[in-house]
């Protein structure tokens, strides 16, 4: 029953939608365009394989979740090097990071890049959402008059795009045959040298330390956005209702739970992703909570400033706050991981969320009690 | 590097080998080597490694594979639990 519903709920590929597919080439006035290449259909923008500091600055900022929404390139057909009618066509997303890394990898090659309109989202996520999909691909082929630019009928689509693209339907609606490229763009040169054949290794998505590390800044930023309001409220409440002057009360009663929240954030967004393979357990909420416990214990043991001289109520309150937040943020990392499934995450959330909710409420309640008792 | 494993027995992946036409597409698109070819038919090698991305279902011309595909992100599931339409990530 469930499976049937799933089939229906997935947007199925359609022939080119009405009004779409009107001829359009990307603008040559985009900063990374080096010039234009005259083709049968008009002047196609040429891009190079070199990234300049403005590109790298943009990459750095989006890693910190800054300017993410507008980090796009215009969809359509681009040339890299001096491609001809028999050159390969590689399909990409209009997230500038994806596009930049592709052109950097293809530096020195002569090829076409067909950029789909994925609303600035990377290939894999966009494929999951359906924007990197059969419909958009078929539409973009037509809108770029690709059949007039190249004489062959082959496309190289990133393997992770297969979630949204049905190769047999693309063939049916556009005449172009899809070859799925490697998972990682870094493997493209070898793939191309092999005559567009991927080795088994190229087909597997791993999740190495470096890939987990680059995700950390965005996780931190999202977590801060979520939890800074609580810190603000904790400090205010402590200042107003604690004993002594506002500042004294804020420091004595507000600082411990603030540190507890921050420890939870560090455990959930930095420690959990980095130590992922070595943390016991499979559920991310458990991994997060374990990291929270570990970090809390470390700080408790080695830091005199950290709730050392506070009441038992307060210490326990802080522990609960840290555990709940680290568990929650660890669980949120499933969204960035490369191997968790929808139904797995759903199951985990239904089991973990009540616990996280009760834990943080108890923690905050105990904290309020300690505040009340002075 | 060893492969990551998520929860056991949670995925909705179903495969009907009767319908398989042997095109090998599922073995190509799956990023976790869930399918393997044997005697010109695909077989389920590692169902628990499935991450429900739906690439195999999407690219199976025979319609032999079904899976409730989705992104499995916390915000999307909370929206779903609250019954509101919202973006995932």
Short mmCIF file of C-alpha atoms in Angstrom, two decimals:
data_model
loop_
_atom_site.label_atom_id
_atom_site.label_comp_id
_atom_site.label_asym_id
_atom_site.label_seq_id
_atom_site.Cartn_x
_atom_site.Cartn_y
_atom_site.Cartn_z
CA UNK A 1 0.00 0.00 0.00
CA UNK A 2 2.73 2.35 1.08
CA UNK A 3 4.76 1.58 -1.98
CA UNK A 4 1.90 2.29 -4.32
CA UNK A 5 1.36 5.64 -2.68
CA UNK A 6 5.04 6.42 -3.01
CA UNK A 7 4.92 5.75 -6.71
CA UNK A 8 2.03 8.12 -7.16
CA UNK A 9 3.52 10.86 -4.98
CA UNK A 10 6.75 11.00 -6.96
CA UNK A 11 6.58 13.51 -9.78
CA UNK A 12 6.80 11.42 -12.89
CA UNK A 13 8.62 12.71 -15.91
CA UNK A 14 6.51 14.44 -18.49
CA UNK A 15 7.20 15.54 -22.00
CA UNK A 16 8.30 19.17 -22.22
CA UNK A 17 5.74 21.29 -20.37
CA UNK A 18 3.73 23.84 -22.29
CA UNK A 19 5.44 27.17 -22.91
CA UNK A 20 8.76 25.79 -21.75
CA UNK A 21 11.73 24.96 -23.88
CA UNK A 22 11.88 28.36 -25.58
CA UNK A 23 15.31 29.01 -27.01
CA UNK A 24 17.63 30.73 -24.57
CA UNK A 25 21.38 30.92 -24.03
CA UNK A 26 22.94 32.00 -20.74
CA UNK A 27 24.18 35.58 -20.47
CA UNK A 28 27.81 36.20 -21.40
CA UNK A 29 28.01 39.07 -18.91
CA UNK A 30 28.31 36.77 -15.90
CA UNK A 31 31.66 37.47 -14.17
CA UNK A 32 33.13 34.01 -14.77
CA UNK A 33 32.45 34.02 -18.54
CA UNK A 34 35.64 34.49 -20.57
CA UNK A 35 34.09 35.05 -23.98
CA UNK A 36 31.71 33.47 -26.42
CA UNK A 37 31.91 30.66 -28.92
CA UNK A 38 30.03 30.99 -32.20
CA UNK A 39 27.82 27.96 -32.81
CA UNK A 40 24.97 27.02 -35.11
CA UNK A 41 22.50 28.38 -32.56
CA UNK A 42 24.32 31.52 -31.47
CA UNK A 43 27.09 32.68 -29.15
CA UNK A 44 27.60 30.23 -26.30
CA UNK A 45 29.41 31.59 -23.22
CA UNK A 46 32.89 30.16 -22.68
CA UNK A 47 34.06 29.44 -19.15
CA UNK A 48 37.54 28.54 -17.98
CA UNK A 49 38.83 25.95 -15.58
CA UNK A 50 40.54 28.51 -13.38
CA UNK A 51 38.81 29.71 -10.25
CA UNK A 52 39.62 33.26 -9.19
CA UNK A 53 39.54 34.68 -5.69
CA UNK A 54 35.95 35.95 -6.07
CA UNK A 55 34.85 32.37 -6.79
CA UNK A 56 36.76 31.02 -3.81
CA UNK A 57 35.41 33.77 -1.56
CA UNK A 58 31.90 32.75 -2.59
CA UNK A 59 32.68 29.10 -1.84
CA UNK A 60 33.98 30.02 1.59
CA UNK A 61 30.95 32.13 2.42
CA UNK A 62 28.36 29.53 1.37
CA UNK A 63 30.17 26.99 3.53
CA UNK A 64 29.20 29.35 6.38
CA UNK A 65 25.66 29.56 5.06
CA UNK A 66 26.16 33.11 3.77
CA UNK A 67 24.72 34.08 0.39
CA UNK A 68 23.61 30.54 -0.25
CA UNK A 69 20.37 31.41 -1.97
CA UNK A 70 21.92 33.68 -4.57
CA UNK A 71 24.99 31.55 -5.31
CA UNK A 72 23.80 30.59 -8.76
CA UNK A 73 24.74 30.61 -12.42
CA UNK A 74 22.27 31.07 -15.26
CA UNK A 75 20.98 27.75 -16.53
CA UNK A 76 21.73 26.75 -20.10
CA UNK A 77 24.59 25.73 -22.34
CA UNK A 78 28.21 26.71 -21.68
CA UNK A 79 31.45 25.84 -23.45
CA UNK A 80 34.71 24.97 -21.78
CA UNK A 81 37.79 25.14 -23.99
CA UNK A 82 36.84 25.00 -27.66
CA UNK A 83 34.28 22.21 -28.00
CA UNK A 84 33.04 21.07 -31.38
CA UNK A 85 30.01 19.18 -32.57
CA UNK A 86 31.45 15.88 -31.38
CA UNK A 87 32.52 17.06 -27.92
CA UNK A 88 31.05 15.57 -24.77
CA UNK A 89 28.08 17.22 -23.03
CA UNK A 90 28.18 17.21 -19.23
CA UNK A 91 25.06 18.04 -17.25
CA UNK A 92 25.27 20.03 -14.01
CA UNK A 93 23.23 22.06 -11.54
CA UNK A 94 23.07 25.83 -11.30
CA UNK A 95 24.48 25.90 -7.77
CA UNK A 96 27.64 27.88 -8.46
CA UNK A 97 29.70 25.57 -6.25
CA UNK A 98 28.72 22.55 -8.36
CA UNK A 99 29.33 24.44 -11.59
CA UNK A 100 32.70 25.85 -10.44
CA UNK A 101 34.04 22.50 -9.31
CA UNK A 102 32.95 20.92 -12.57
CA UNK A 103 34.66 23.54 -14.72
CA UNK A 104 37.75 23.39 -12.54
CA UNK A 105 37.90 19.62 -13.04
CA UNK A 106 37.40 20.02 -16.77
CA UNK A 107 40.13 22.64 -17.19
CA UNK A 108 42.10 21.75 -20.32
CA UNK A 109 39.22 19.75 -21.85
CA UNK A 110 36.98 20.79 -24.72
CA UNK A 111 33.43 20.06 -23.64
CA UNK A 112 29.92 21.40 -23.31
CA UNK A 113 28.31 21.98 -19.94
CA UNK A 114 24.52 21.93 -19.81
CA UNK A 115 23.39 23.62 -16.60
CA UNK A 116 19.93 22.75 -15.33
CA UNK A 117 17.81 25.17 -13.34
CA UNK A 118 17.94 23.60 -9.89
CA UNK A 119 17.18 26.87 -8.06
CA UNK A 120 20.74 27.06 -6.80
CA UNK A 121 20.69 23.62 -5.20
CA UNK A 122 23.41 20.98 -5.69
CA UNK A 123 22.86 17.99 -7.96
CA UNK A 124 22.04 15.35 -5.33
CA UNK A 125 19.64 17.42 -3.26
CA UNK A 126 18.02 18.88 -6.35
CA UNK A 127 17.59 15.37 -7.78
CA UNK A 128 15.84 14.38 -4.55
CA UNK A 129 13.54 17.35 -4.85
CA UNK A 130 12.95 16.67 -8.53
CA UNK A 131 14.33 19.96 -9.87
CA UNK A 132 17.33 18.13 -11.27
CA UNK A 133 15.00 15.84 -13.14
CA UNK A 134 13.89 14.32 -16.40
CA UNK A 135 11.48 17.16 -17.16
CA UNK A 136 14.00 19.94 -16.61
CA UNK A 137 16.71 18.06 -18.52
CA UNK A 138 14.52 17.43 -21.55
CA UNK A 139 13.33 21.02 -21.38
CA UNK A 140 16.86 22.41 -21.14
CA UNK A 141 18.06 20.29 -24.07
CA UNK A 142 15.31 21.80 -26.18
CA UNK A 143 15.77 25.35 -24.84
CA UNK A 144 19.47 25.14 -25.74
CA UNK A 145 18.82 23.52 -29.13
CA UNK A 146 21.47 21.04 -28.16
CA UNK A 147 20.58 18.82 -31.10
CA UNK A 148 21.82 21.58 -33.42
CA UNK A 149 25.02 22.22 -31.45
CA UNK A 150 26.27 18.65 -31.25
CA UNK A 151 26.08 15.89 -33.82
CA UNK A 152 26.03 13.03 -31.32
CA UNK A 153 23.16 12.19 -28.97
CA UNK A 154 24.89 11.46 -25.68
CA UNK A 155 24.85 13.18 -22.29
CA UNK A 156 26.99 12.61 -19.23
CA UNK A 157 24.84 13.06 -16.12
CA UNK A 158 26.30 12.84 -12.60
CA UNK A 159 25.35 9.51 -11.04
CA UNK A 160 23.79 11.20 -8.02
CA UNK A 161 21.44 12.98 -10.44
CA UNK A 162 19.84 9.60 -11.21
CA UNK A 163 17.52 10.12 -8.26
CA UNK A 164 15.67 12.68 -10.37
CA UNK A 165 16.55 11.63 -13.91
CA UNK A 166 15.19 8.56 -15.65
CA UNK A 167 17.66 7.74 -18.41
CA UNK A 168 15.15 5.76 -20.47
CA UNK A 169 12.64 8.61 -20.36
CA UNK A 170 15.22 11.22 -21.36
CA UNK A 171 16.01 9.05 -24.36
CA UNK A 172 12.34 8.72 -25.19
CA UNK A 173 11.53 12.43 -24.99
CA UNK A 174 14.77 14.02 -26.25
CA UNK A 175 16.59 11.37 -28.24
CA UNK A 176 19.67 11.82 -26.04
CA UNK A 177 21.16 8.79 -24.34
CA UNK A 178 22.24 9.33 -20.74
CA UNK A 179 25.52 7.92 -19.48
CA UNK A 180 25.86 8.20 -15.73
CA UNK A 181 29.19 9.67 -14.74
CA UNK A 182 31.03 9.02 -11.49
CA UNK A 183 29.63 9.98 -8.08
CA UNK A 184 32.55 12.30 -7.42
CA UNK A 185 33.45 14.96 -9.98
CA UNK A 186 37.12 14.38 -9.17
CA UNK A 187 36.85 11.01 -10.91
CA UNK A 188 35.66 12.59 -14.17
CA UNK A 189 39.07 12.77 -15.92
CA UNK A 190 39.66 9.06 -15.33
CA UNK A 191 36.08 8.29 -16.35
CA UNK A 192 36.51 10.23 -19.60
CA UNK A 193 39.90 8.62 -20.25
CA UNK A 194 38.26 5.20 -19.79
CA UNK A 195 35.84 5.93 -22.63
CA UNK A 196 33.05 7.03 -20.27
CA UNK A 197 33.21 3.92 -18.16
CA UNK A 198 33.12 4.12 -14.38
CA UNK A 199 35.07 1.72 -12.22
CA UNK A 200 33.05 0.11 -9.38
CA UNK A 201 34.74 2.48 -6.89
CA UNK A 202 33.46 5.51 -8.77
CA UNK A 203 29.87 4.34 -8.23
CA UNK A 204 30.00 4.31 -4.43
CA UNK A 205 29.29 7.28 -2.20
CA UNK A 206 31.55 7.36 0.81
CA UNK A 207 31.50 9.94 3.58
CA UNK A 208 35.14 10.62 4.48
CA UNK A 209 36.35 12.98 7.20
CA UNK A 210 37.07 15.82 4.81
CA UNK A 211 33.53 15.76 3.44
CA UNK A 212 32.08 15.75 6.93
CA UNK A 213 34.39 18.58 7.95
CA UNK A 214 33.24 21.00 5.24
CA UNK A 215 29.65 20.52 6.42
CA UNK A 216 30.45 21.60 9.98
CA UNK A 217 30.31 25.41 9.51
CA UNK A 218 26.80 25.32 8.05
CA UNK A 219 25.69 23.00 10.85
CA UNK A 220 27.08 25.46 13.41
CA UNK A 221 25.36 28.42 11.79
CA UNK A 222 21.98 26.66 11.62
CA UNK A 223 22.30 25.49 15.22
CA UNK A 224 23.16 28.96 16.47
CA UNK A 225 20.16 30.39 14.65
CA UNK A 226 18.03 27.79 16.39
CA UNK A 227 19.46 28.05 19.91
CA UNK A 228 20.70 31.64 20.41
CA UNK A 229 17.15 32.77 21.27
CA UNK A 230 17.09 30.27 24.14
CA UNK A 231 20.45 31.53 25.44
CA UNK A 232 19.11 35.06 25.27
CA UNK A 233 16.00 34.12 27.25
CA UNK A 234 18.03 32.14 29.82
CA UNK A 235 20.33 35.08 30.46
CA UNK A 236 17.46 37.54 30.74
CA UNK A 237 15.43 35.34 33.08
CA UNK A 238 18.53 34.70 35.21
CA UNK A 239 19.29 38.41 35.36
CA UNK A 240 15.77 39.42 36.35
CA UNK A 241 14.91 36.63 38.78
CA UNK A 242 18.29 35.71 40.25
CA UNK A 243 19.70 37.10 43.43
CA UNK A 244 21.95 40.16 43.45
CA UNK A 245 22.41 42.74 40.72
CA UNK A 246 21.26 41.98 37.19
CA UNK A 247 24.79 41.27 36.00
CA UNK A 248 25.71 39.13 38.98
CA UNK A 249 22.55 37.07 38.68
CA UNK A 250 23.06 36.68 34.96
CA UNK A 251 26.57 35.35 35.48
CA UNK A 252 25.80 33.08 38.40
CA UNK A 253 22.53 31.62 37.13
CA UNK A 254 22.62 32.35 33.41
CA UNK A 255 26.13 31.30 32.48
CA UNK A 256 25.93 27.60 33.42
CA UNK A 257 22.89 26.80 31.23
CA UNK A 258 24.33 29.00 28.47
CA UNK A 259 27.49 26.91 28.53
CA UNK A 260 25.34 23.79 28.59
CA UNK A 261 23.58 24.92 25.39
CA UNK A 262 26.91 25.74 23.74
CA UNK A 263 28.39 22.39 24.75
CA UNK A 264 25.33 20.73 23.20
CA UNK A 265 25.86 22.68 19.99
CA UNK A 266 29.57 21.83 19.80
CA UNK A 267 28.84 18.16 20.50
CA UNK A 268 26.03 17.95 17.94
CA UNK A 269 27.51 20.01 15.11
CA UNK A 270 31.26 19.50 15.39
CA UNK A 271 32.09 16.40 17.43
CA UNK A 272 29.30 14.19 16.04
CA UNK A 273 30.07 14.82 12.35
CA UNK A 274 33.82 14.52 12.78
CA UNK A 275 33.85 11.40 14.95
CA UNK A 276 30.84 9.84 13.18
CA UNK A 277 32.35 6.44 12.30
CA UNK A 278 33.88 5.95 15.73
CA UNK A 279 30.92 6.89 17.92
CA UNK A 280 29.07 3.77 19.08
CA UNK A 281 25.51 3.21 17.95
CA UNK A 282 23.77 3.73 14.64
CA UNK A 283 21.05 6.23 15.44
CA UNK A 284 22.36 9.78 15.05
CA UNK A 285 20.38 10.93 18.09
CA UNK A 286 22.31 8.41 20.21
CA UNK A 287 25.63 9.43 18.68
CA UNK A 288 24.82 13.08 19.39
CA UNK A 289 23.81 12.39 22.99
CA UNK A 290 26.96 10.34 23.59
CA UNK A 291 29.09 13.19 22.26
CA UNK A 292 27.21 15.57 24.52
CA UNK A 293 27.81 13.35 27.53
CA UNK A 294 31.48 12.97 26.66
CA UNK A 295 32.07 16.67 26.14
CA UNK A 296 30.10 17.61 29.25
CA UNK A 297 32.16 15.16 31.28
CA UNK A 298 35.41 16.53 29.86
CA UNK A 299 34.49 20.10 30.68
CA UNK A 300 33.18 19.13 34.06
CA UNK A 301 36.38 17.34 34.91
CA UNK A 302 38.83 19.89 33.63
CA UNK A 303 37.15 23.25 33.91
CA UNK A 304 36.80 24.92 37.27
CA UNK A 305 34.62 27.60 35.75
CA UNK A 306 32.03 25.25 34.41
CA UNK A 307 29.22 24.80 36.95
CA UNK A 308 31.81 23.46 39.37
CA UNK A 309 30.53 25.20 42.42
CA UNK A 310 26.88 25.23 41.48
CA UNK A 311 24.14 23.25 43.16
CA UNK A 312 23.33 19.67 42.33
CA UNK A 313 20.06 20.86 40.75
CA UNK A 314 21.92 23.18 38.45
CA UNK A 315 24.57 20.66 37.48
CA UNK A 316 21.96 18.07 36.60
CA UNK A 317 19.90 20.68 34.76
CA UNK A 318 22.93 21.58 32.66
CA UNK A 319 23.66 17.96 31.83
CA UNK A 320 20.09 17.41 30.64
CA UNK A 321 20.15 20.56 28.50
CA UNK A 322 23.42 19.48 26.87
CA UNK A 323 22.16 15.94 26.24
CA UNK A 324 18.89 17.06 24.68
CA UNK A 325 20.51 19.59 22.37
CA UNK A 326 23.43 17.39 21.30
CA UNK A 327 21.04 14.53 20.59
CA UNK A 328 18.73 16.77 18.58
CA UNK A 329 21.55 18.33 16.55
CA UNK A 330 23.21 14.96 16.01
CA UNK A 331 19.90 13.75 14.64
CA UNK A 332 19.67 16.80 12.39
CA UNK A 333 22.98 15.76 10.81
CA UNK A 334 21.16 12.85 9.13
CA UNK A 335 20.00 15.45 6.60
CA UNK A 336 23.61 16.08 5.57
CA UNK A 337 24.82 12.51 5.76
CA UNK A 338 25.10 10.37 2.67
CA UNK A 339 23.67 7.08 3.87
CA UNK A 340 20.58 7.64 6.03
CA UNK A 341 17.16 6.76 4.66
CA UNK A 342 13.84 8.58 4.90
CA UNK A 343 12.13 5.80 6.80
CA UNK A 344 15.12 5.29 9.07
CA UNK A 345 15.20 8.96 10.01
CA UNK A 346 11.43 8.98 10.47
CA UNK A 347 11.63 6.01 12.82
CA UNK A 348 14.53 7.51 14.72
CA UNK A 349 12.77 10.84 15.10
CA UNK A 350 9.53 9.32 16.36
CA UNK A 351 11.50 7.44 19.01
CA UNK A 352 13.96 10.16 19.95
CA UNK A 353 11.95 13.36 19.86
CA UNK A 354 9.72 12.64 22.88
CA UNK A 355 12.85 11.83 24.89
CA UNK A 356 14.65 14.95 23.72
CA UNK A 357 11.60 17.04 24.51
CA UNK A 358 11.15 15.66 28.03
CA UNK A 359 14.89 15.93 28.67
CA UNK A 360 15.16 19.58 27.77
CA UNK A 361 11.94 20.47 29.60
CA UNK A 362 13.20 18.70 32.73
CA UNK A 363 16.54 20.42 32.39
CA UNK A 364 14.95 23.84 32.06
CA UNK A 365 12.56 23.03 34.92
CA UNK A 366 15.42 22.03 37.22
CA UNK A 367 17.28 25.16 36.24
CA UNK A 368 14.25 27.28 37.08
CA UNK A 369 13.98 25.45 40.40
CA UNK A 370 17.63 26.16 41.21
CA UNK A 371 17.01 29.78 40.32
CA UNK A 372 13.94 29.82 42.61
CA UNK A 373 15.82 28.24 45.49
CA UNK A 374 18.75 30.59 44.93
CA UNK B 1 37.35 3.18 4.83
CA UNK B 2 34.63 0.97 6.18
CA UNK B 3 31.10 1.55 5.03
CA UNK B 4 28.69 3.38 7.26
CA UNK B 5 25.59 1.48 8.30
CA UNK B 6 22.35 3.06 9.42
CA UNK B 7 19.41 1.36 11.15
CA UNK B 8 18.50 -2.22 10.20
CA UNK B 9 15.18 -3.21 8.62
CA UNK B 10 13.77 0.24 8.12
CA UNK B 11 13.82 0.72 4.37
CA UNK B 12 10.82 0.29 2.09
CA UNK B 13 12.82 -0.97 -0.88
CA UNK B 14 11.00 -3.79 -2.69
CA UNK B 15 12.29 -5.60 -5.74
CA UNK B 16 10.46 -8.01 -8.01
CA UNK B 17 13.10 -10.07 -9.77
CA UNK B 18 10.45 -11.59 -12.07
CA UNK B 19 10.14 -8.24 -13.82
CA UNK B 20 13.88 -7.62 -14.21
CA UNK B 21 14.96 -7.20 -17.82
CA UNK B 22 18.66 -7.27 -17.00
CA UNK B 23 19.50 -3.71 -18.10
CA UNK B 24 21.91 -3.28 -15.12
CA UNK B 25 20.72 0.29 -14.53
CA UNK B 26 20.05 -0.25 -10.81
CA UNK B 27 23.61 -1.48 -10.28
CA UNK B 28 24.88 1.65 -12.02
CA UNK B 29 22.85 4.34 -10.25
CA UNK B 30 22.89 2.98 -6.68
CA UNK B 31 25.51 4.81 -4.60
CA UNK B 32 25.63 2.04 -2.00
CA UNK B 33 25.93 -1.11 -4.11
CA UNK B 34 22.57 -2.45 -3.00
CA UNK B 35 22.08 -4.38 -6.24
CA UNK B 36 24.38 -6.74 -8.08
CA UNK B 37 24.03 -8.60 -11.37
CA UNK B 38 23.92 -12.38 -11.38
CA UNK B 39 22.96 -14.52 -14.34
CA UNK B 40 21.66 -11.52 -16.30
CA UNK B 41 19.31 -10.45 -13.54
CA UNK B 42 19.79 -8.00 -10.73
CA UNK B 43 19.54 -9.28 -7.20
CA UNK B 44 19.31 -7.50 -3.87
CA UNK B 45 22.77 -7.70 -2.35
CA UNK B 46 22.51 -5.37 0.63
CA UNK B 47 19.00 -4.13 1.28
CA UNK B 48 19.95 -2.55 4.62
CA UNK B 49 22.45 -0.26 2.92
CA UNK B 50 19.62 1.35 0.91
CA UNK B 51 19.21 5.06 1.65
CA UNK B 52 15.90 5.36 -0.20
CA UNK B 53 17.14 7.90 -2.71
CA UNK B 54 14.94 6.28 -5.36
CA UNK B 55 17.49 6.37 -8.18
CA UNK B 56 17.02 2.65 -8.95
CA UNK B 57 13.23 2.91 -9.07
CA UNK B 58 13.42 5.99 -11.27
CA UNK B 59 15.78 4.31 -13.73
CA UNK B 60 14.21 0.86 -13.86
CA UNK B 61 12.46 0.64 -17.22
CA UNK B 62 10.67 -2.53 -16.12
CA UNK B 63 9.14 -1.02 -12.99
CA UNK B 64 10.57 -3.87 -10.92
CA UNK B 65 11.66 -1.65 -8.02
CA UNK B 66 9.56 0.34 -5.57
CA UNK B 67 10.74 2.42 -2.65
CA UNK B 68 9.29 5.28 -0.68
CA UNK B 69 11.97 7.72 -1.74
CA UNK B 70 12.74 10.94 0.04
CA UNK B 71 15.44 13.01 1.59
CA UNK B 72 14.98 12.05 5.21
CA UNK B 73 15.84 15.40 6.70
CA UNK B 74 14.60 16.44 10.11
CA UNK B 75 12.80 19.57 9.00
CA UNK B 76 10.99 17.79 6.20
CA UNK B 77 9.77 15.07 8.55
CA UNK B 78 8.64 17.58 11.16
CA UNK B 79 6.68 19.40 8.48
CA UNK B 80 5.19 16.07 7.48
CA UNK B 81 4.26 15.25 11.10
CA UNK B 82 2.66 18.66 11.52
CA UNK B 83 0.87 18.18 8.24
CA UNK B 84 2.26 21.28 6.61
CA UNK B 85 3.76 21.70 3.19
CA UNK B 86 7.27 23.00 3.54
CA UNK B 87 10.70 22.82 2.09
CA UNK B 88 13.07 20.13 3.29
CA UNK B 89 16.46 21.73 3.48
#
